[in-house]
Amino acid sequence: GAVVSQHPSRVICKSGTSVKIECRSLDFQATTMFWYRQFPKQSLMLMATSNEGSKATYEQGVEKDKFLINHASLTLSTLTVTSAHPEDSSFYICSARSTSGRPFYEQYFGPGTRLTVT
Amino acid sequence: AQSVTQLDSQVPVFEEAPVELRCNYSSSVSVYLFWYVQYPNQGLQLLLKYLSGSTLVESINGFEAEFNKSQTSFHLRKPSVHISDTAEYFCAVSADYGQNFVFGPGTRLSVLP
């Protein structure tokens, strides 16, 4: 149980276009989902936290108009990179936390999406 | 605010040898500590955690970590590594119940035959 999927696993897009990444909790309901960005050979940096049905909370330095996050249901959150540029190329990882009442550290990670902007 | 330091970016070790991956943290409050493992092109998997109680925690695949409050450390150890342990290992802290993790920069463990 507690599987999180991401789609697509890899995406290549042209500079100036937008790309959407989906994060799904397959066998549990996730009230909270997190989006991370990981540069090559570096650690994960939290970009934003999204709670189902409310606006996402962005970390300092993350442009909310560029990285649009929608958490419309208890099993799906999407990250849209708008007007992508080569510097947005990175590995994006989501994680999901189960509904309230579960330990906070039970955060399940997706396999990641590698975005390449040409 | 919390921060995590993993001094060794890469650790090569021969199969069946022991290994220690170092993790130090800084925080003005009590923390919860975690080790995650990331295999190539995959997400993170929780390896073990320290929340309270015994300072020595173990995973199901032979890893262990010891919380040392005075040295603000949470080093990861395994007495005998396997080729399959080759991966990136991240130490993480969380100081707020229900809040976010701060990850260290990671240590790449390479197990050589």
GROMACS .gro file of C-alpha atoms in nm:
model
  231
    1GLY     CA    1   0.000   0.000   0.000
    2ALA     CA    2   0.082   0.374   0.006
    3VAL     CA    3   0.190   0.409  -0.355
    4VAL     CA    4   0.241   0.746  -0.518
    5SER     CA    5   0.271   0.776  -0.893
    6GLN     CA    6   0.389   1.059  -1.112
    7HIS     CA    7   0.318   1.120  -1.476
    8PRO     CA    8   0.503   1.163  -1.696
    9SER     CA    9   0.829   1.010  -1.578
   10ARG     CA   10   1.021   1.209  -1.837
   11VAL     CA   11   0.922   1.508  -2.046
   12ILE     CA   12   1.106   1.724  -2.293
   13CYS     CA   13   0.953   2.055  -2.389
   14LYS     CA   14   1.055   2.361  -2.582
   15SER     CA   15   1.140   2.687  -2.414
   16GLY     CA   16   0.833   2.903  -2.364
   17THR     CA   17   0.583   2.620  -2.344
   18SER     CA   18   0.406   2.489  -2.036
   19VAL     CA   19   0.415   2.139  -1.897
   20LYS     CA   20   0.193   1.968  -1.641
   21ILE     CA   21   0.311   1.701  -1.400
   22GLU     CA   22   0.061   1.482  -1.216
   23CYS     CA   23   0.105   1.328  -0.874
   24ARG     CA   24  -0.143   1.063  -0.765
   25SER     CA   25  -0.187   0.867  -0.446
   26LEU     CA   26  -0.304   0.531  -0.575
   27ASP     CA   27  -0.434   0.353  -0.268
   28PHE     CA   28  -0.485   0.618  -0.004
   29GLN     CA   29  -0.626   0.965   0.036
   30ALA     CA   30  -0.373   1.243   0.068
   31THR     CA   31  -0.483   1.563   0.235
   32THR     CA   32  -0.139   1.711   0.186
   33MET     CA   33   0.103   1.682  -0.102
   34PHE     CA   34   0.449   1.828  -0.130
   35TRP     CA   35   0.644   1.925  -0.439
   36TYR     CA   36   1.023   1.909  -0.439
   37ARG     CA   37   1.286   1.998  -0.690
   38GLN     CA   38   1.615   1.814  -0.712
   39PHE     CA   39   1.911   1.940  -0.912
   40PRO     CA   40   2.173   1.688  -1.028
   41LYS     CA   41   2.372   1.549  -0.740
   42GLN     CA   42   2.197   1.778  -0.496
   43SER     CA   43   1.936   1.739  -0.231
   44LEU     CA   44   1.563   1.790  -0.249
   45MET     CA   45   1.440   2.143  -0.210
   46LEU     CA   46   1.081   2.190  -0.103
   47MET     CA   47   0.896   2.409  -0.350
   48ALA     CA   48   0.544   2.412  -0.211
   49THR     CA   49   0.291   2.238   0.008
   50SER     CA   50  -0.060   2.182  -0.117
   51ASN     CA   51  -0.364   2.091   0.085
   52GLU     CA   52  -0.669   1.950  -0.085
   53GLY     CA   53  -0.917   2.220  -0.169
   54SER     CA   54  -0.702   2.516  -0.074
   55LYS     CA   55  -0.424   2.725  -0.220
   56ALA     CA   56  -0.072   2.596  -0.211
   57THR     CA   57   0.187   2.743   0.023
   58TYR     CA   58   0.506   2.826  -0.160
   59GLU     CA   59   0.853   2.834  -0.012
   60GLN     CA   60   1.050   3.154  -0.022
   61GLY     CA   61   1.200   3.219  -0.362
   62VAL     CA   62   0.959   2.996  -0.554
   63GLU     CA   63   0.750   3.186  -0.808
   64LYS     CA   64   0.390   3.084  -0.759
   65ASP     CA   65   0.287   3.223  -1.097
   66LYS     CA   66   0.548   3.011  -1.268
   67PHE     CA   67   0.489   2.690  -1.076
   68LEU     CA   68   0.113   2.646  -1.057
   69ILE     CA   69  -0.006   2.384  -0.813
   70ASN     CA   70  -0.355   2.244  -0.800
   71HIS     CA   71  -0.474   1.988  -0.545
   72ALA     CA   72  -0.830   1.941  -0.656
   73SER     CA   73  -0.894   1.601  -0.504
   74LEU     CA   74  -0.766   1.378  -0.226
   75THR     CA   75  -0.573   1.168  -0.475
   76LEU     CA   76  -0.439   1.414  -0.729
   77SER     CA   77  -0.211   1.716  -0.728
   78THR     CA   78  -0.068   1.879  -1.038
   79LEU     CA   79   0.233   2.101  -1.092
   80THR     CA   80   0.233   2.314  -1.405
   81VAL     CA   81   0.556   2.477  -1.509
   82THR     CA   82   0.450   2.776  -1.714
   83SER     CA   83   0.664   2.936  -1.983
   84ALA     CA   84   0.940   2.689  -1.915
   85HIS     CA   85   1.303   2.785  -1.963
   86PRO     CA   86   1.618   2.571  -1.971
   87GLU     CA   87   1.695   2.666  -1.610
   88ASP     CA   88   1.371   2.494  -1.508
   89SER     CA   89   1.517   2.163  -1.619
   90SER     CA   90   1.529   1.946  -1.311
   91PHE     CA   91   1.397   1.637  -1.137
   92TYR     CA   92   1.061   1.710  -0.974
   93ILE     CA   93   0.942   1.482  -0.696
   94CYS     CA   94   0.610   1.485  -0.518
   95SER     CA   95   0.519   1.329  -0.189
   96ALA     CA   96   0.186   1.265  -0.027
   97ARG     CA   97   0.074   1.248   0.332
   98SER     CA   98  -0.223   1.042   0.434
   99THR     CA   99  -0.535   1.188   0.587
  100SER     CA  100  -0.522   1.334   0.935
  101GLY     CA  101  -0.468   1.095   1.220
  102ARG     CA  102  -0.168   0.931   1.062
  103PRO     CA  103   0.189   1.001   1.173
  104PHE     CA  104   0.330   1.308   1.005
  105TYR     CA  105   0.640   1.120   0.896
  106GLU     CA  106   0.435   0.882   0.687
  107GLN     CA  107   0.508   1.078   0.374
  108TYR     CA  108   0.526   0.873   0.057
  109PHE     CA  109   0.735   0.983  -0.235
  110GLY     CA  110   0.662   0.951  -0.602
  111PRO     CA  111   0.924   0.822  -0.847
  112GLY     CA  112   0.991   1.170  -0.985
  113THR     CA  113   0.958   1.346  -1.320
  114ARG     CA  114   1.262   1.451  -1.515
  115LEU     CA  115   1.190   1.773  -1.703
  116THR     CA  116   1.422   1.887  -1.980
  117VAL     CA  117   1.358   2.224  -2.142
  118THR     CA  118   1.533   2.276  -2.473
  119ALA     CA  119   1.546   2.695   1.142
  120GLN     CA  120   1.703   2.358   1.098
  121SER     CA  121   1.990   2.254   0.877
  122VAL     CA  122   2.150   1.923   0.791
  123THR     CA  123   2.509   1.850   0.698
  124GLN     CA  124   2.631   1.536   0.529
  125LEU     CA  125   3.005   1.581   0.506
  126ASP     CA  126   3.071   1.297   0.265
  127SER     CA  127   2.927   1.351  -0.082
  128GLN     CA  128   3.056   1.014  -0.202
  129VAL     CA  129   3.154   0.700  -0.015
  130PRO     CA  130   3.304   0.411  -0.212
  131VAL     CA  131   3.333   0.086  -0.022
  132PHE     CA  132   3.396  -0.277  -0.110
  133GLU     CA  133   3.126  -0.536  -0.076
  134GLU     CA  134   3.094  -0.690   0.271
  135ALA     CA  135   3.290  -0.405   0.429
  136PRO     CA  136   3.136  -0.186   0.700
  137VAL     CA  137   3.022   0.166   0.621
  138GLU     CA  138   2.926   0.479   0.810
  139LEU     CA  139   2.747   0.773   0.650
  140ARG     CA  140   2.768   1.084   0.860
  141CYS     CA  141   2.488   1.325   0.937
  142ASN     CA  142   2.496   1.630   1.161
  143TYR     CA  143   2.216   1.872   1.219
  144SER     CA  144   2.159   2.206   1.382
  145SER     CA  145   1.839   2.312   1.550
  146SER     CA  146   1.731   2.522   1.844
  147VAL     CA  147   1.446   2.285   1.923
  148SER     CA  148   1.396   1.913   1.952
  149VAL     CA  149   1.395   1.733   1.621
  150TYR     CA  150   1.285   1.416   1.459
  151LEU     CA  151   1.550   1.252   1.240
  152PHE     CA  152   1.525   1.038   0.930
  153TRP     CA  153   1.733   0.857   0.674
  154TYR     CA  154   1.595   0.815   0.323
  155VAL     CA  155   1.740   0.611   0.037
  156GLN     CA  156   1.703   0.698  -0.330
  157TYR     CA  157   1.782   0.447  -0.601
  158PRO     CA  158   1.859   0.580  -0.950
  159ASN     CA  159   1.565   0.759  -1.113
  160GLN     CA  160   1.336   0.674  -0.825
  161GLY     CA  161   1.173   0.862  -0.542
  162LEU     CA  162   1.282   0.846  -0.183
  163GLN     CA  163   1.213   0.558   0.051
  164LEU     CA  164   1.216   0.590   0.428
  165LEU     CA  165   1.500   0.380   0.567
  166LEU     CA  166   1.467   0.452   0.938
  167LYS     CA  167   1.360   0.721   1.179
  168TYR     CA  168   1.420   0.851   1.529
  169LEU     CA  169   1.127   1.010   1.706
  170SER     CA  170   1.192   0.939   2.073
  171GLY     CA  171   1.298   0.664   2.309
  172SER     CA  172   1.595   0.443   2.230
  173THR     CA  173   1.867   0.637   2.055
  174LEU     CA  174   1.964   0.337   1.840
  175VAL     CA  175   1.723   0.263   1.558
  176GLU     CA  176   1.740  -0.014   1.304
  177SER     CA  177   1.601  -0.084   0.960
  178ILE     CA  178   1.486  -0.417   0.823
  179ASN     CA  179   1.780  -0.445   0.583
  180GLY     CA  180   2.063  -0.422   0.833
  181PHE     CA  181   2.118  -0.047   0.859
  182GLU     CA  182   2.120   0.126   1.195
  183ALA     CA  183   2.156   0.484   1.312
  184GLU     CA  184   2.226   0.632   1.651
  185PHE     CA  185   2.093   0.964   1.770
  186ASN     CA  186   2.356   1.157   1.966
  187LYS     CA  187   2.205   1.471   2.109
  188SER     CA  188   2.529   1.612   2.251
  189GLN     CA  189   2.703   1.579   1.916
  190THR     CA  190   2.387   1.662   1.718
  191SER     CA  191   2.453   1.364   1.498
  192PHE     CA  192   2.255   1.079   1.346
  193HIS     CA  193   2.513   0.868   1.164
  194LEU     CA  194   2.402   0.572   0.953
  195ARG     CA  195   2.594   0.246   0.975
  196LYS     CA  196   2.590  -0.101   0.826
  197PRO     CA  197   2.836  -0.373   0.931
  198SER     CA  198   2.846  -0.542   0.590
  199VAL     CA  199   2.725  -0.379   0.271
  200HIS     CA  200   2.593  -0.542  -0.046
  201ILE     CA  201   2.610  -0.432  -0.407
  202SER     CA  202   2.237  -0.360  -0.386
  203ASP     CA  203   2.299  -0.094  -0.122
  204THR     CA  204   2.446   0.133  -0.390
  205ALA     CA  205   2.224   0.441  -0.381
  206GLU     CA  206   2.197   0.800  -0.264
  207TYR     CA  207   2.128   0.842   0.106
  208PHE     CA  208   1.965   1.152   0.250
  209CYS     CA  209   1.950   1.254   0.612
  210ALA     CA  210   1.651   1.470   0.706
  211VAL     CA  211   1.517   1.653   1.008
  212SER     CA  212   1.179   1.782   1.104
  213ALA     CA  213   1.118   2.000   1.404
  214ASP     CA  214   0.748   2.063   1.376
  215TYR     CA  215   0.488   1.795   1.410
  216GLY     CA  216   0.306   1.770   1.081
  217GLN     CA  217   0.542   2.004   0.903
  218ASN     CA  218   0.814   1.966   0.649
  219PHE     CA  219   1.144   1.795   0.620
  220VAL     CA  220   1.480   1.961   0.568
  221PHE     CA  221   1.705   1.731   0.371
  222GLY     CA  222   2.081   1.710   0.376
  223PRO     CA  223   2.278   1.726   0.049
  224GLY     CA  224   2.300   1.349   0.025
  225THR     CA  225   2.577   1.090   0.024
  226ARG     CA  226   2.627   0.862  -0.271
  227LEU     CA  227   2.722   0.515  -0.150
  228SER     CA  228   2.894   0.305  -0.412
  229VAL     CA  229   2.951  -0.059  -0.322
  230LEU     CA  230   3.229  -0.213  -0.528
  231PRO     CA  231   3.266  -0.584  -0.602
   0.00000   0.00000   0.00000
